[in-house]
Amino acid sequence: MTANEDFEEKKLLGSGGYAFAKLTEQEELRANLGVPQIFLANIGRLSENRFSKYYCNKCGNEHSGSPLISYENPNEELGEGVILIEKGEYKCKVCNSVIALYRKFNK
């Protein structure tokens, strides 16, 4: 990302809630599955400073800032040349419930 890229705040859906984060146009295109919603799992890992707030379905509350972001780099070969490069999750900082999971594979 370059300093002159434009960011726009978007609502990103997850299986356990949603988050509002600033995205570039490229990230928004990558997260779009052809439906009106944008999914957090399709973005992958965003830095915490890109989030303004998130909502946890388990707590039933909206929280300011970023959810907790945890990830690992297993570099696990899954077969036929597909490698799991990174797997991670966004969790509620209050109740530790998963907001969204993501996986990043080699191209």
PDB file of C-alpha atoms in Angstrom, residues 6-66:
ATOM      1  CA  ASP A   6      -7.657   6.358  -0.935  1.00  0.00           C
ATOM      2  CA  PHE A   7      -9.390   4.527   1.880  1.00  0.00           C
ATOM      3  CA  GLU A   8     -13.124   4.247   2.367  1.00  0.00           C
ATOM      4  CA  GLU A   9     -14.818   2.861   5.466  1.00  0.00           C
ATOM      5  CA  LYS A  10     -16.866  -0.249   4.738  1.00  0.00           C
ATOM      6  CA  LYS A  11     -18.929  -2.735   6.728  1.00  0.00           C
ATOM      7  CA  LEU A  12     -17.322  -6.185   6.595  1.00  0.00           C
ATOM      8  CA  LEU A  13     -19.393  -9.218   7.575  1.00  0.00           C
ATOM      9  CA  GLY A  14     -18.160 -12.200   9.552  1.00  0.00           C
ATOM     10  CA  SER A  15     -19.866 -15.329  10.839  1.00  0.00           C
ATOM     11  CA  GLY A  16     -19.834 -13.997  14.419  1.00  0.00           C
ATOM     12  CA  GLY A  17     -20.491 -10.316  13.796  1.00  0.00           C
ATOM     13  CA  TYR A  18     -19.219  -7.486  11.640  1.00  0.00           C
ATOM     14  CA  ALA A  19     -16.600  -4.755  11.593  1.00  0.00           C
ATOM     15  CA  PHE A  20     -16.142  -1.319  10.080  1.00  0.00           C
ATOM     16  CA  ALA A  21     -12.719  -0.841   8.518  1.00  0.00           C
ATOM     17  CA  LYS A  22     -11.029   1.392   5.977  1.00  0.00           C
ATOM     18  CA  LEU A  23     -10.317  -0.407   2.705  1.00  0.00           C
ATOM     19  CA  THR A  24      -8.660   0.429  -0.563  1.00  0.00           C
ATOM     20  CA  GLU A  25     -10.627  -0.074  -3.764  1.00  0.00           C
ATOM     21  CA  GLN A  26      -8.524  -3.182  -4.547  1.00  0.00           C
ATOM     22  CA  GLU A  27      -9.293  -4.721  -1.145  1.00  0.00           C
ATOM     23  CA  GLU A  28     -12.988  -3.990  -1.594  1.00  0.00           C
ATOM     24  CA  LEU A  29     -12.985  -5.713  -4.989  1.00  0.00           C
ATOM     25  CA  ARG A  30     -11.196  -8.753  -3.506  1.00  0.00           C
ATOM     26  CA  ALA A  31     -13.733  -9.005  -0.661  1.00  0.00           C
ATOM     27  CA  ASN A  32     -16.780  -8.761  -2.906  1.00  0.00           C
ATOM     28  CA  LEU A  33     -18.369 -12.063  -3.929  1.00  0.00           C
ATOM     29  CA  GLY A  34     -20.868 -10.531  -6.328  1.00  0.00           C
ATOM     30  CA  VAL A  35     -23.443  -9.844  -3.626  1.00  0.00           C
ATOM     31  CA  PRO A  36     -24.092  -6.511  -1.907  1.00  0.00           C
ATOM     32  CA  GLN A  37     -22.168  -7.549   1.243  1.00  0.00           C
ATOM     33  CA  ILE A  38     -18.399  -7.509   1.746  1.00  0.00           C
ATOM     34  CA  PHE A  39     -16.827 -10.289   3.818  1.00  0.00           C
ATOM     35  CA  LEU A  40     -13.995  -9.900   6.315  1.00  0.00           C
ATOM     36  CA  ALA A  41     -12.706 -13.415   5.585  1.00  0.00           C
ATOM     37  CA  ASN A  42     -11.959 -12.462   1.966  1.00  0.00           C
ATOM     38  CA  ILE A  43      -9.770  -9.525   3.003  1.00  0.00           C
ATOM     39  CA  GLY A  44      -7.384 -11.514   5.166  1.00  0.00           C
ATOM     40  CA  ARG A  45      -5.406  -9.720   7.856  1.00  0.00           C
ATOM     41  CA  LEU A  46      -5.850  -5.976   8.226  1.00  0.00           C
ATOM     42  CA  SER A  47      -3.854  -3.870  10.657  1.00  0.00           C
ATOM     43  CA  GLU A  48      -5.674  -2.835  13.830  1.00  0.00           C
ATOM     44  CA  ASN A  49      -5.486   0.871  12.978  1.00  0.00           C
ATOM     45  CA  ARG A  50      -7.763   0.328   9.955  1.00  0.00           C
ATOM     46  CA  PHE A  51     -10.764  -0.579  12.175  1.00  0.00           C
ATOM     47  CA  SER A  52     -13.134   1.961  13.689  1.00  0.00           C
ATOM     48  CA  LYS A  53     -15.526  -0.453  15.458  1.00  0.00           C
ATOM     49  CA  TYR A  54     -16.893  -3.965  15.424  1.00  0.00           C
ATOM     50  CA  TYR A  55     -20.017  -5.811  16.569  1.00  0.00           C
ATOM     51  CA  CYS A  56     -19.977  -9.175  18.337  1.00  0.00           C
ATOM     52  CA  ASN A  57     -23.045 -11.414  17.955  1.00  0.00           C
ATOM     53  CA  LYS A  58     -22.307 -13.208  21.251  1.00  0.00           C
ATOM     54  CA  CYS A  59     -21.965 -10.024  23.355  1.00  0.00           C
ATOM     55  CA  GLY A  60     -24.693  -8.323  21.384  1.00  0.00           C
ATOM     56  CA  ASN A  61     -22.682  -5.094  21.574  1.00  0.00           C
ATOM     57  CA  GLU A  62     -20.749  -2.805  19.323  1.00  0.00           C
ATOM     58  CA  HIS A  63     -17.190  -2.102  20.478  1.00  0.00           C
ATOM     59  CA  SER A  64     -14.927   0.728  19.364  1.00  0.00           C
ATOM     60  CA  GLY A  65     -11.569  -0.032  17.794  1.00  0.00           C
ATOM     61  CA  SER A  66     -10.311  -3.288  16.400  1.00  0.00           C
TER      62      SER A  66
END
